């Protein structure tokens, strides 16, 4: 394969490489792909992914970020065009990459991407792989069963009144989208009590819990909701909003009653497990079209 | 004066009563009114305002919230129709009011107001005084010199580039207004990094300072701004957004460069003092039409 040659986007998908960081999502994705009879090549990012967790049969190798050149060579050698990236990666310092010689030529591209925010960096990574002739797939495309379905994950559903509050939350987030902010918000006491910006969803939930603990905010029974959606223009291939067990635990601890997300556009990982946890915590977790 | 008889809104203002809580703003307002040759009647709310701070010559009495009946009688006795309310008041528990007998009849009105949020309570208080025949004035109406003027308070002004960021912040807050949220936001690194909801402006500034301290957010020199405006429909008579010495100190500590507010619609208190503080801290504080 020659570089700077975009792959044919319409061509059927071939063998898959997974470039993975930390967390459960990469493990779930590998399991789903394997269960469907594929054997993905897994590039575990050093310091983030745990290769042992993928099991003995996995076709896996650990790469430092500075070994990008080796990774590309291996993918080319195997004729792999289709890749998916998933999992958390601590933002590395530019100096700590220790690039191997074959990686040095790619550094200027990333140096530029590093100067912007996280979104900018992620877009830079996608563009880089596309320029090298790869097709970058989103996890939702490879495994739609990892995203929120339409409807409730557990037994509880939002009531009509709760649903109206959630819709107000979705409308708020849609309004914020042109400002490239507002992936999540919390509504309680019939008003917007928190909007997420740079701090992240978990920090926002903790802030609300803290306001409640200090008597600054009262949340009645059945009141208080997290809404979470992608921002318009967010690249769902590498930057998909997600909720998981920690989100549910934090929501319950803050005294909130449920979570509303955009169906198909928010990662939930293991739907059944999250539904069981929602039931145990007395929460609703529901996807809306 | 009979009750439930609205005062003539167009009539010229008569002698003024100030119902005051804690903070410097009530003192400044009293000084401005007195300097213009008036002698306002000051009702200092017990546990919030310090009567001694108003000086020996002040016509002042302390009232518990439960002494609303006595306060109304005194205002009627003096023929006072025009009132202004200013200063902070810790949200009282409904049980701690210890109402005197003459206040008991007013309690149902406030019991209802207490059940809503702060905005709801403030609107209830205004409506109550209007129903009793009073005219409620805003501090900006009595002393426009306490609000942000158009232009810079100190020597520094926002550059054209900074101005563009501030305008983006004002647009963001205007967009949020229909959702009854978004009195303030912080922009840095060419994006929206914090939006205020229930936590208040100071908590939002500290959050940004914390993100910077933990390396989650980088703010370059000359970058990073607070924007603050009233929400659409906010009753500026009893609920005016404000910035003060603490705001400027927090902004400087967070590594931000300046503050943009809506001229005439945000309280700044002592313009000259705040301008000097802005100069000392190297910040711009600027009002925009």
Tab-separated table of N, CA and C in Angstrom, chain B residues 127-205:
chain	number	residue	atom	x	y	z
B	127	UNK	N	-43.371	40.718	44.611
B	127	UNK	CA	-44.817	40.732	44.428
B	127	UNK	C	-45.512	41.090	45.744
B	128	UNK	N	-44.965	40.541	46.840
B	128	UNK	CA	-45.552	40.829	48.145
B	128	UNK	C	-45.534	42.333	48.434
B	129	UNK	N	-44.374	42.957	48.268
B	129	UNK	CA	-44.286	44.389	48.585
B	129	UNK	C	-45.157	45.209	47.641
B	130	UNK	N	-45.234	44.810	46.381
B	130	UNK	CA	-46.094	45.529	45.439
B	130	UNK	C	-47.559	45.404	45.854
B	131	UNK	N	-47.943	44.207	46.305
B	131	UNK	CA	-49.323	44.011	46.747
B	131	UNK	C	-49.633	44.860	47.978
B	132	UNK	N	-48.603	45.172	48.760
B	132	UNK	CA	-48.789	46.005	49.946
B	132	UNK	C	-48.731	47.495	49.601
B	133	UNK	N	-48.640	47.810	48.303
B	133	UNK	CA	-48.693	49.201	47.883
B	133	UNK	C	-47.344	49.887	47.721
B	134	UNK	N	-46.271	49.123	47.767
B	134	UNK	CA	-44.936	49.726	47.631
B	134	UNK	C	-44.457	49.697	46.179
B	135	UNK	N	-43.532	50.592	45.884
B	135	UNK	CA	-42.812	50.509	44.619
B	135	UNK	C	-41.421	49.979	44.909
B	136	UNK	N	-41.051	48.871	44.258
B	136	UNK	CA	-39.732	48.269	44.481
B	136	UNK	C	-38.786	48.763	43.389
B	137	UNK	N	-37.746	49.460	43.802
B	137	UNK	CA	-36.759	49.971	42.846
B	137	UNK	C	-35.524	49.084	42.852
B	138	UNK	N	-34.848	49.032	41.730
B	138	UNK	CA	-33.577	48.327	41.670
B	138	UNK	C	-32.453	49.249	42.093
B	139	UNK	N	-31.359	48.693	42.622
B	139	UNK	CA	-30.215	49.543	42.993
B	139	UNK	C	-29.669	50.314	41.793
B	140	UNK	N	-29.775	49.729	40.597
B	140	UNK	CA	-29.249	50.393	39.399
B	140	UNK	C	-30.047	51.646	39.065
B	141	UNK	N	-31.304	51.655	39.485
B	141	UNK	CA	-32.190	52.779	39.222
B	141	UNK	C	-31.889	53.911	40.222
B	142	UNK	N	-31.649	53.520	41.473
B	142	UNK	CA	-31.350	54.487	42.531
B	142	UNK	C	-29.921	55.019	42.373
B	143	UNK	N	-29.007	54.131	42.009
B	143	UNK	CA	-27.590	54.524	41.916
B	143	UNK	C	-26.930	53.869	40.714
B	144	UNK	N	-27.206	54.420	39.517
B	144	UNK	CA	-26.601	53.816	38.310
B	144	UNK	C	-25.075	53.799	38.359
B	145	UNK	N	-24.490	54.674	39.186
B	145	UNK	CA	-23.030	54.715	39.282
B	145	UNK	C	-22.454	53.463	39.941
B	146	UNK	N	-23.322	52.587	40.474
B	146	UNK	CA	-22.829	51.327	41.040
B	146	UNK	C	-22.760	50.199	40.007
B	147	UNK	N	-23.231	50.463	38.788
B	147	UNK	CA	-23.199	49.418	37.757
B	147	UNK	C	-21.981	49.601	36.845
B	148	UNK	N	-21.691	48.579	36.067
B	148	UNK	CA	-20.585	48.675	35.111
B	148	UNK	C	-20.923	49.692	34.042
B	149	UNK	N	-20.032	50.654	33.781
B	149	UNK	CA	-20.258	51.601	32.687
B	149	UNK	C	-19.855	50.961	31.359
B	150	UNK	N	-20.153	51.618	30.254
B	150	UNK	CA	-19.572	51.176	28.977
B	150	UNK	C	-18.096	51.499	28.996
B	151	UNK	N	-17.289	50.558	28.559
B	151	UNK	CA	-15.851	50.790	28.518
B	151	UNK	C	-15.159	50.170	29.706
B	152	UNK	N	-13.847	50.422	29.788
B	152	UNK	CA	-13.015	49.768	30.795
B	152	UNK	C	-13.083	50.490	32.129
B	153	UNK	N	-13.039	49.711	33.217
B	153	UNK	CA	-13.009	50.298	34.563
B	153	UNK	C	-11.603	50.758	34.929
B	154	UNK	N	-10.602	50.061	34.463
B	154	UNK	CA	-9.217	50.433	34.747
B	154	UNK	C	-8.534	50.898	33.478
B	155	UNK	N	-7.212	50.723	33.422
B	155	UNK	CA	-6.466	51.185	32.247
B	155	UNK	C	-6.513	50.193	31.096
B	156	UNK	N	-6.618	48.898	31.434
B	156	UNK	CA	-6.573	47.886	30.378
B	156	UNK	C	-7.913	47.730	29.667
B	157	UNK	N	-7.816	47.498	28.367
B	157	UNK	CA	-8.999	47.225	27.555
B	157	UNK	C	-8.803	45.906	26.831
B	158	UNK	N	-9.894	45.230	26.523
B	158	UNK	CA	-9.812	44.013	25.721
B	158	UNK	C	-9.298	44.369	24.327
B	159	UNK	N	-8.392	43.550	23.804
B	159	UNK	CA	-7.927	43.729	22.427
B	159	UNK	C	-9.039	43.291	21.480
B	160	UNK	N	-8.857	43.562	20.196
B	160	UNK	CA	-9.874	43.165	19.209
B	160	UNK	C	-10.095	41.654	19.261
B	161	UNK	N	-9.014	40.914	19.410
B	161	UNK	CA	-9.118	39.447	19.442
B	161	UNK	C	-9.843	38.990	20.706
B	162	UNK	N	-9.474	39.607	21.839
B	162	UNK	CA	-10.141	39.272	23.106
B	162	UNK	C	-11.616	39.651	23.046
B	163	UNK	N	-11.879	40.782	22.426
B	163	UNK	CA	-13.244	41.270	22.275
B	163	UNK	C	-14.103	40.244	21.517
B	164	UNK	N	-13.511	39.653	20.471
B	164	UNK	CA	-14.232	38.639	19.685
B	164	UNK	C	-14.594	37.436	20.557
B	165	UNK	N	-13.670	37.040	21.428
B	165	UNK	CA	-13.948	35.922	22.341
B	165	UNK	C	-15.077	36.289	23.306
B	166	UNK	N	-15.024	37.524	23.826
B	166	UNK	CA	-16.069	37.971	24.752
B	166	UNK	C	-17.430	37.959	24.066
B	167	UNK	N	-17.457	38.403	22.817
B	167	UNK	CA	-18.731	38.432	22.087
B	167	UNK	C	-19.271	37.014	21.903
B	168	UNK	N	-18.364	36.056	21.699
B	168	UNK	CA	-18.785	34.669	21.588
B	168	UNK	C	-19.388	34.212	22.921
B	169	UNK	N	-18.777	34.674	24.018
B	169	UNK	CA	-19.304	34.343	25.339
B	169	UNK	C	-20.680	34.959	25.568
B	170	UNK	N	-20.846	36.227	25.164
B	170	UNK	CA	-22.159	36.870	25.319
B	170	UNK	C	-23.213	36.128	24.490
B	171	UNK	N	-22.824	35.712	23.279
B	171	UNK	CA	-23.756	34.976	22.415
B	171	UNK	C	-24.149	33.650	23.064
B	172	UNK	N	-23.172	32.979	23.663
B	172	UNK	CA	-23.449	31.716	24.363
B	172	UNK	C	-24.465	31.936	25.480
B	173	UNK	N	-24.237	32.960	26.289
B	173	UNK	CA	-25.138	33.209	27.421
B	173	UNK	C	-26.540	33.597	26.942
B	174	UNK	N	-26.617	34.349	25.841
B	174	UNK	CA	-27.926	34.709	25.291
B	174	UNK	C	-28.668	33.461	24.821
B	175	UNK	N	-27.917	32.527	24.257
B	175	UNK	CA	-28.497	31.268	23.790
B	175	UNK	C	-29.053	30.452	24.952
B	176	UNK	N	-28.381	30.534	26.099
B	176	UNK	CA	-28.793	29.746	27.261
B	176	UNK	C	-29.986	30.365	27.989
B	177	UNK	N	-30.183	31.648	27.811
B	177	UNK	CA	-31.168	32.386	28.603
B	177	UNK	C	-32.575	31.776	28.597
B	178	UNK	N	-33.068	31.307	27.437
B	178	UNK	CA	-34.415	30.700	27.459
B	178	UNK	C	-34.505	29.487	28.387
B	179	UNK	N	-33.362	28.913	28.740
B	179	UNK	CA	-33.371	27.767	29.650
B	179	UNK	C	-33.193	28.223	31.099
B	180	UNK	N	-33.265	29.538	31.329
B	180	UNK	CA	-33.165	30.112	32.668
B	180	UNK	C	-31.863	29.699	33.361
B	181	UNK	N	-30.782	29.721	32.624
B	181	UNK	CA	-29.477	29.343	33.158
B	181	UNK	C	-28.423	30.120	32.378
B	182	UNK	N	-27.218	30.215	32.943
B	182	UNK	CA	-26.144	30.820	32.173
B	182	UNK	C	-25.970	32.297	32.431
B	183	UNK	N	-25.697	32.644	33.692
B	183	UNK	CA	-25.417	34.040	34.011
B	183	UNK	C	-23.946	34.349	33.735
B	184	UNK	N	-23.135	33.303	33.695
B	184	UNK	CA	-21.709	33.540	33.481
B	184	UNK	C	-21.064	32.326	32.828
B	185	UNK	N	-19.951	32.573	32.153
B	185	UNK	CA	-19.178	31.495	31.534
B	185	UNK	C	-17.723	31.918	31.467
B	186	UNK	N	-16.860	30.942	31.285
B	186	UNK	CA	-15.437	31.238	31.116
B	186	UNK	C	-14.966	30.671	29.788
B	187	UNK	N	-14.303	31.505	29.009
B	187	UNK	CA	-13.724	31.091	27.738
B	187	UNK	C	-12.211	31.126	27.865
B	188	UNK	N	-11.561	30.107	27.366
B	188	UNK	CA	-10.103	30.075	27.368
B	188	UNK	C	-9.669	29.094	26.298
B	189	UNK	N	-8.444	29.273	25.802
B	189	UNK	CA	-7.917	28.316	24.847
B	189	UNK	C	-8.867	28.231	23.629
B	190	UNK	N	-9.505	29.359	23.291
B	190	UNK	CA	-10.434	29.461	22.162
B	190	UNK	C	-11.627	28.531	22.267
B	191	UNK	N	-12.012	28.205	23.491
B	191	UNK	CA	-13.230	27.414	23.643
B	191	UNK	C	-13.924	27.761	24.954
B	192	UNK	N	-15.110	27.266	25.117
B	192	UNK	CA	-15.866	27.478	26.343
B	192	UNK	C	-15.404	26.430	27.350
B	193	UNK	N	-14.815	26.863	28.461
B	193	UNK	CA	-14.277	25.879	29.412
B	193	UNK	C	-15.144	25.730	30.657
B	194	UNK	N	-16.066	26.652	30.897
B	194	UNK	CA	-16.952	26.508	32.061
B	194	UNK	C	-18.221	27.325	31.850
B	195	UNK	N	-19.333	26.752	32.268
B	195	UNK	CA	-20.620	27.445	32.227
B	195	UNK	C	-21.237	27.372	33.616
B	196	UNK	N	-21.670	28.524	34.116
B	196	UNK	CA	-22.255	28.568	35.457
B	196	UNK	C	-23.704	28.098	35.436
B	197	UNK	N	-24.047	27.242	36.384
B	197	UNK	CA	-25.460	26.913	36.603
B	197	UNK	C	-25.734	27.134	38.088
B	198	UNK	N	-26.021	26.068	38.839
B	198	UNK	CA	-26.417	26.248	40.242
B	198	UNK	C	-25.248	26.558	41.176
B	199	UNK	N	-24.007	26.354	40.711
B	199	UNK	CA	-22.874	26.458	41.634
B	199	UNK	C	-22.469	27.888	41.948
B	200	UNK	N	-22.812	28.844	41.102
B	200	UNK	CA	-22.418	30.234	41.334
B	200	UNK	C	-21.095	30.576	40.659
B	201	UNK	N	-20.890	31.886	40.465
B	201	UNK	CA	-19.732	32.347	39.687
B	201	UNK	C	-18.402	31.993	40.342
B	202	UNK	N	-18.291	32.225	41.652
B	202	UNK	CA	-17.003	31.985	42.302
B	202	UNK	C	-16.607	30.517	42.226
B	203	UNK	N	-17.581	29.617	42.445
B	203	UNK	CA	-17.285	28.181	42.360
B	203	UNK	C	-16.847	27.814	40.944
B	204	UNK	N	-17.456	28.444	39.943
B	204	UNK	CA	-17.076	28.160	38.560
B	204	UNK	C	-15.643	28.620	38.293
B	205	UNK	N	-15.275	29.788	38.802
B	205	UNK	CA	-13.904	30.280	38.600
B	205	UNK	C	-12.905	29.341	39.284
